[in-house]
Coordinates of C-alpha atoms in Angstrom, one line a residue:
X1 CA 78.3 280.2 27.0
X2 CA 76.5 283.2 28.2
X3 CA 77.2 286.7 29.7
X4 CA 76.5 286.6 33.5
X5 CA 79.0 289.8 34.7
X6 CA 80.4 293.5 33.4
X7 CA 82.7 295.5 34.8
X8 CA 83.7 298.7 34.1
X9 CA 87.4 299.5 33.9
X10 CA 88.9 303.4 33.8
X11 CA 92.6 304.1 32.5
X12 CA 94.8 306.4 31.2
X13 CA 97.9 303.8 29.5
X14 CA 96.9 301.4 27.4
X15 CA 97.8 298.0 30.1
X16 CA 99.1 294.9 27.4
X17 CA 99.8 292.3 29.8
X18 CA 98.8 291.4 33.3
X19 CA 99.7 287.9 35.3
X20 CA 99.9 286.6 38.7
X21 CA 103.5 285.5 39.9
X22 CA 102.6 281.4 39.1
X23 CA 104.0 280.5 43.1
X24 CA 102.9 283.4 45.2
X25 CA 99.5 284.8 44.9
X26 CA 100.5 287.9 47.2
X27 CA 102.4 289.3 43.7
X28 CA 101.4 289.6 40.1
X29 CA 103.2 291.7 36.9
X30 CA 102.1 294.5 34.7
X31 CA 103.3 296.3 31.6
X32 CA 102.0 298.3 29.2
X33 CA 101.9 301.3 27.1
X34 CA 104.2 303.6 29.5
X35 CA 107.1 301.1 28.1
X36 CA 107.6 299.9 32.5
X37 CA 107.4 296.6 33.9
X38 CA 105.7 296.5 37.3
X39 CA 105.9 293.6 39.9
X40 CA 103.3 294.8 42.6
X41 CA 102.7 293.5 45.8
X42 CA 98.9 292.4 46.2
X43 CA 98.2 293.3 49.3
X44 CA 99.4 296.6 49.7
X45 CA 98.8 297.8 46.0
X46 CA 102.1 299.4 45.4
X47 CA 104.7 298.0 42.9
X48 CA 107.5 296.2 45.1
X49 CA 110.0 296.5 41.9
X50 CA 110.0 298.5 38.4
X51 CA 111.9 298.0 35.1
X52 CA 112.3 300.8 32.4
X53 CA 112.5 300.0 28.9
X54 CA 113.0 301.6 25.3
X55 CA 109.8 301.2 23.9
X56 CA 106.5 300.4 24.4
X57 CA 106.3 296.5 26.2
X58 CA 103.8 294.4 24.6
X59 CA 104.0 291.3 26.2
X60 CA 105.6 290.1 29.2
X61 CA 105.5 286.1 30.7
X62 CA 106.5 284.2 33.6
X63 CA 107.1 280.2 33.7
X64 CA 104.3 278.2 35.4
X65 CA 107.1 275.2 35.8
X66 CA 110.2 276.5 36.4
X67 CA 111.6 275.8 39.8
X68 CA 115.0 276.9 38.8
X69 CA 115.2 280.1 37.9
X70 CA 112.3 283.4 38.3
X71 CA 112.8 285.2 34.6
X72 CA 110.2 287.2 33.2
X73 CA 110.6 287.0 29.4
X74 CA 109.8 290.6 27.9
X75 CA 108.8 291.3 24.2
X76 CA 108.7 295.1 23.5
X77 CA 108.8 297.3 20.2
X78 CA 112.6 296.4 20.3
X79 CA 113.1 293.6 17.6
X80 CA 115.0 292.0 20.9
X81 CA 113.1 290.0 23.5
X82 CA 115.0 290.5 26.6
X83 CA 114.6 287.9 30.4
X84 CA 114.5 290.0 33.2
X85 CA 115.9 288.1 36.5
X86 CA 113.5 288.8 39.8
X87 CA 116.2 288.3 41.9
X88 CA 118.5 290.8 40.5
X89 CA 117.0 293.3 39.4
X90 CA 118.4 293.4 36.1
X91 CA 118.1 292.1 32.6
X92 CA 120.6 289.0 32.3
X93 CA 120.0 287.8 28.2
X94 CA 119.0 289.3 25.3
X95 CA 117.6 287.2 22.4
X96 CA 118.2 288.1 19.1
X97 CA 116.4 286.6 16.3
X98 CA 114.1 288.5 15.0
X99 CA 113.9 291.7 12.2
X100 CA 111.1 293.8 14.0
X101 CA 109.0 294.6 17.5
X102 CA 108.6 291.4 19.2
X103 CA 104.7 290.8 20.1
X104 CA 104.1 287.7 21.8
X105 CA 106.4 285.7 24.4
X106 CA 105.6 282.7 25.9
X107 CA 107.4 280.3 28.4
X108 CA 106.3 276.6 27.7
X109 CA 104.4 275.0 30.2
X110 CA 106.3 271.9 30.4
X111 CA 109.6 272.6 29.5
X112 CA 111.3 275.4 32.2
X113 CA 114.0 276.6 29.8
X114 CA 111.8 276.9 26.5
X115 CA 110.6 280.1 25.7
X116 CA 109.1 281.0 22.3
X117 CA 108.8 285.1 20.6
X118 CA 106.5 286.2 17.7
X119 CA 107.2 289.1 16.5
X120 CA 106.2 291.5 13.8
X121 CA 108.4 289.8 11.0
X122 CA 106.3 287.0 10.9
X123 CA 108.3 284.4 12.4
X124 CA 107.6 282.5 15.9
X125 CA 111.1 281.7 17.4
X126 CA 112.0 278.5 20.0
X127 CA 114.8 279.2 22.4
X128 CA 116.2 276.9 25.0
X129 CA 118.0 279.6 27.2
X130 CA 120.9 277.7 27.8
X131 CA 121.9 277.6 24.4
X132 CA 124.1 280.3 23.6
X133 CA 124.1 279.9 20.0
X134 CA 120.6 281.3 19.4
X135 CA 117.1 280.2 18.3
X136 CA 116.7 276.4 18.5
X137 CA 113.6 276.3 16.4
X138 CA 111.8 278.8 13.8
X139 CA 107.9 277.9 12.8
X140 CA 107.7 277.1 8.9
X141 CA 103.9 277.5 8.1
X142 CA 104.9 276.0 4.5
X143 CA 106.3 273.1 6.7
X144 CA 110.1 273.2 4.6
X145 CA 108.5 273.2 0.8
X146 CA 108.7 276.6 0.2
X147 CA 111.9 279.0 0.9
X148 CA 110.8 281.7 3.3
X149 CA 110.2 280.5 6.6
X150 CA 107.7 282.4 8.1
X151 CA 105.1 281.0 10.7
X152 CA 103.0 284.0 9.5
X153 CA 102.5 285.8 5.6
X154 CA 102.0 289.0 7.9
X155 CA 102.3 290.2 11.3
X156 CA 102.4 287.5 14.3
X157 CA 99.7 288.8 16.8
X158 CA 98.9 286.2 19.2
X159 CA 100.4 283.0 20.8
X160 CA 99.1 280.1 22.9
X161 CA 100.1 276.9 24.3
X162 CA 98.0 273.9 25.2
X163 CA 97.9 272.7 28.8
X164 CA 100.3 269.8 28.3
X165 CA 102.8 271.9 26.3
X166 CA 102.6 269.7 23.4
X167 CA 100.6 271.8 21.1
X168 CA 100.7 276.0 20.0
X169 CA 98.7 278.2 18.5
X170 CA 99.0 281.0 16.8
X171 CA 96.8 283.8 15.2
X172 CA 98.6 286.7 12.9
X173 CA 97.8 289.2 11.2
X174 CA 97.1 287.3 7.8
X175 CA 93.7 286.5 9.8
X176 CA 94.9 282.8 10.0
X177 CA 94.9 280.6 13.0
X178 CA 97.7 277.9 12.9
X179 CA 98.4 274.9 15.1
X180 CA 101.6 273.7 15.6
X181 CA 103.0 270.4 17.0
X182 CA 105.7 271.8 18.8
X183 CA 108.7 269.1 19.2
X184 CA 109.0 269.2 15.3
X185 CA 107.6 272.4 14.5
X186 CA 105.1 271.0 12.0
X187 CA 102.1 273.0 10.9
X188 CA 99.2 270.8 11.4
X189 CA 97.4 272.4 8.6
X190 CA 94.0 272.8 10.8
X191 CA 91.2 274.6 8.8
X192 CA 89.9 277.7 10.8
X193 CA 88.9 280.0 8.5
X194 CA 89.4 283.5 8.3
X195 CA 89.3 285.7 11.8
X196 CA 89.5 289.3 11.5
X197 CA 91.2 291.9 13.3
X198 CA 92.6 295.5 12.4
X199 CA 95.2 295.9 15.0
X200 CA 98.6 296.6 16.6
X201 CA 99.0 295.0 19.7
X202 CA 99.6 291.5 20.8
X203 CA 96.1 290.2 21.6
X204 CA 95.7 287.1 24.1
X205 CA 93.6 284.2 23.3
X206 CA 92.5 281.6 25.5
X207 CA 92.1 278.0 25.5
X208 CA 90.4 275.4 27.8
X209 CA 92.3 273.4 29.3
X210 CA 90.2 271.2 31.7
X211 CA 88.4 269.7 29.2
X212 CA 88.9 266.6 26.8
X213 CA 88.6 268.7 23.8
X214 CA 90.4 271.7 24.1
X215 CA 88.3 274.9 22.7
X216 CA 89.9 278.1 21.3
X217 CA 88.3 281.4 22.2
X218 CA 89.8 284.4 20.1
X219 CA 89.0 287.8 19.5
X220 CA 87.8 288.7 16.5
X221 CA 86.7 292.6 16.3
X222 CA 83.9 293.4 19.0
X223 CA 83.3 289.4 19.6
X224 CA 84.9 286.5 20.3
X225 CA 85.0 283.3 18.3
X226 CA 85.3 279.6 20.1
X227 CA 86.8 276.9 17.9
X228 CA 87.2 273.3 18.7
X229 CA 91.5 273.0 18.5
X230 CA 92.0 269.6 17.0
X231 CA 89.3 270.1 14.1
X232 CA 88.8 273.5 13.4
X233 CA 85.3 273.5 13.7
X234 CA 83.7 276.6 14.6
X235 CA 81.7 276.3 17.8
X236 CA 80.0 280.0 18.5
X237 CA 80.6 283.6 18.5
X238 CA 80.0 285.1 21.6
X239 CA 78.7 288.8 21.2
X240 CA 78.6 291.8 24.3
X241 CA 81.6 294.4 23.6
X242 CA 81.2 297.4 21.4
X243 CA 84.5 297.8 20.3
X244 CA 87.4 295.6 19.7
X245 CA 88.3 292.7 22.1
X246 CA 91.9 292.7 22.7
X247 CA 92.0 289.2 25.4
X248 CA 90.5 286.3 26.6
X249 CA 91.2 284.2 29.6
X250 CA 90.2 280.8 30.2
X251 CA 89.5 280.0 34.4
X252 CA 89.9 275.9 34.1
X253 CA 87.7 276.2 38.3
X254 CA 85.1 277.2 36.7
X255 CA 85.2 277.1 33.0
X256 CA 84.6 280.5 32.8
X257 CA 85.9 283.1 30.1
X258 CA 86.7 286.6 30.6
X259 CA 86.9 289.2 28.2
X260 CA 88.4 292.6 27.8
X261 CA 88.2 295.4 25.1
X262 CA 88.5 298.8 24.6
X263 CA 84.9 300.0 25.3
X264 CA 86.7 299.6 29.2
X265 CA 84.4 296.6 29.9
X266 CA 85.5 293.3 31.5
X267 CA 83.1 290.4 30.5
X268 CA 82.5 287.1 32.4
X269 CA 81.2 284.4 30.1
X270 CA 79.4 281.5 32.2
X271 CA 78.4 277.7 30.3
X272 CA 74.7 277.8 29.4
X273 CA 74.5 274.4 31.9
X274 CA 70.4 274.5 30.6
X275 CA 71.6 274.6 26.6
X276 CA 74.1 271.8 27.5
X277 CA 71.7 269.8 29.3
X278 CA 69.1 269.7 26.7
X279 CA 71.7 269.0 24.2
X280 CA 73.2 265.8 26.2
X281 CA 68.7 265.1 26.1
X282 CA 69.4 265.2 22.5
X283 CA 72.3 262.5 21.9
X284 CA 70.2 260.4 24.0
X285 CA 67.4 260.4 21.6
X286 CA 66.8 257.4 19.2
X287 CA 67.9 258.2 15.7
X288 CA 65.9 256.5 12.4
X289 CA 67.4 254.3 11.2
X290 CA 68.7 253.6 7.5
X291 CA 68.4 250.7 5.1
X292 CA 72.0 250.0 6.5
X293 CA 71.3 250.0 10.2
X294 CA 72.9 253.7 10.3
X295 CA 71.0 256.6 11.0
X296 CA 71.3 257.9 8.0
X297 CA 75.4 258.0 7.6
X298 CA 75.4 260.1 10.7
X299 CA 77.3 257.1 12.4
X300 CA 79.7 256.2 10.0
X301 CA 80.7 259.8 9.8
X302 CA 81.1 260.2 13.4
X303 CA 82.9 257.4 13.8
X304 CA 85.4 258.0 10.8
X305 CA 85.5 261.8 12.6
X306 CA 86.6 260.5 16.1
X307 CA 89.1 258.7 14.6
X308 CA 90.5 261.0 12.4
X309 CA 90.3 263.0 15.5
X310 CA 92.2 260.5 17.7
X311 CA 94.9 259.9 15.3
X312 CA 95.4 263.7 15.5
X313 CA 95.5 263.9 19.0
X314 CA 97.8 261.3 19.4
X315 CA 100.7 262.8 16.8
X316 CA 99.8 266.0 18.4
X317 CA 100.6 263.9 22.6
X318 CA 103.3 262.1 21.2
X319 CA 106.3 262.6 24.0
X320 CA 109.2 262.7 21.0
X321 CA 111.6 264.2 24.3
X322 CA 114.1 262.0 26.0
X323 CA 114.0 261.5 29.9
X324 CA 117.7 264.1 30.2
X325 CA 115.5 266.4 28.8
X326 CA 112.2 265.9 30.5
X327 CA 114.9 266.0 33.7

């Protein structure tokens, strides 16, 4: 990818979380610093409703599914993560789970009533919110062989979902990216390496999801760092902020990533269509060939990758939910 736009953006709070209303295009949602939750109306520019809280709001979410209900889910520096109700007005359940601020919430995308929380205690919670008797699910990065269960040997600092719902990631402050296959809560034990970053705030990764292979693009100080999801591999480091990168956001229209940081810039990365086109020149190529008809143990490898790779995938896609709970 390459840089093809900047932007320069000017503010007094410190803005965590922004996101359009998933139905209605004429509102979107803000929070931030100032500890308010805004719900403005896009074509006038002025916030239509408000919410107060405690302390500072980190992270707020709405469901992309849900046809049912119209909660935001709210993580702020409360160890509580509380679902604000649109239609009232007012805050209608609290979830309690957690020992510390709650960073990260996250709706699934294809399940209306799950909602997960990471918060600063290390763990990344499930909830069905019909359940009154608490957390459904808690992330076990040790997968049950050790006693604490913690997603996270430090603070949890970023969650994201795959497309299909089936998959999460997560990034804390350990430096450690984790995938997680999210009916059984098993840690998929994916490889990809350290990422660094000296802050506290929830930061937002992003991850494409119009593609075959998903990619992962994550902050990591001034740059950002793509990672294919299912291997680990390391793709590229994308370089054009001066100081640190605090989100990413994936546009599946145009497979374009945009980036935002505190040097006030806002960053549109574009594919390099020229790079990729001289790279698909280079499959195409003839390879030598070997004594054994390979060229040179490139194909064997490949072919034991992709199917390491499938396997993977298909653990990862398998639909363990019955159809009452897909209805």
């Amino acid at each position: 990818m390459k840089l093809s736009h900047l932007y320069q953006l000017s503010t007094n709070i410190s803005l965590e979380t922004l996101q359009w209303y998933p139905f209605d295009n004429g509102l979107f949602t803000s929070s931030g610093s100032d500890k308010v939750l805004k719900i403005w109306d896009a074509n006038t520019l002025v916030p239509a409703e408000t919410y107060e809280f405690s302390g500072i709001v980190y992270s707020h979410h709405m469901s992309t599914c849900a046809t049912e209900h119209n909660l935001i889910i709210v993580g702020t520096s409360s160890s509580q993560a509380k679902l604000i109700d649109m239609r009232t007005g007012s805050s209608i359940q609290i979830l309690r789970g957690h020992n510390d601020s709650v960073y990260c919430v996250q709706w699934s995308p294809c399940l209306p009533f799950v909602v997960t929380t990471g918060s600063l205690d290390g763990k990344i919670l499930f909830w069905d919110i019909r359940m009154a008797k608490g957390q459904m699910l808690a992330l076990d990065q040790h997968n049950g062989a050790k006693s604490v269960g913690c997603a996270h040997t430090g603070h949890v600092l970023a969650t994201k979902f795959l497309e299909t719902g089936y998959g999460l990631l997560s990034y804390g402050s350990d430096g450690v990216v984790r995938f997680w296959d999210t009916f059984s809560g098993t840690n998929m034990l994916v490889n990809y390496g350290k990422v660094y970053n000296d802050v506290q705030r929830c930061l937002k990764m992003a991850v494409s999801s119009a593609t075959n292979e998903p990619v992962l693009y994550i902050p990591e100080g001034e740059k950002i760092k793509s990672f294919d999801v299912l291997s680990g591999q390391h793709i590229k480091t994308l370089s054009g902020h001066f100081r640190q990168v605090n989100c990413c956001h994936y546009n599946p229209f145009t497979h374009e990533v945009y980036s935002g940081s505190n040097d006030r810039n806002l960053l549109v990365w574009t594919p390099d269509h020229r790079a990729e086109s001289l790279y698909l020149q280079d499959l195409e190529q003839p390879k030598p060939k070997s004594s054994h008809g390979m060229s040179n143990g490139v194909a064997a490898s490949s072919s034991q990758t992709a199917s390491t790779g499938q396997n993977m995938l298909s653990s990862v896609l398998a639909d363990t939910w019955s159809d009452d709970d897909e209805d």
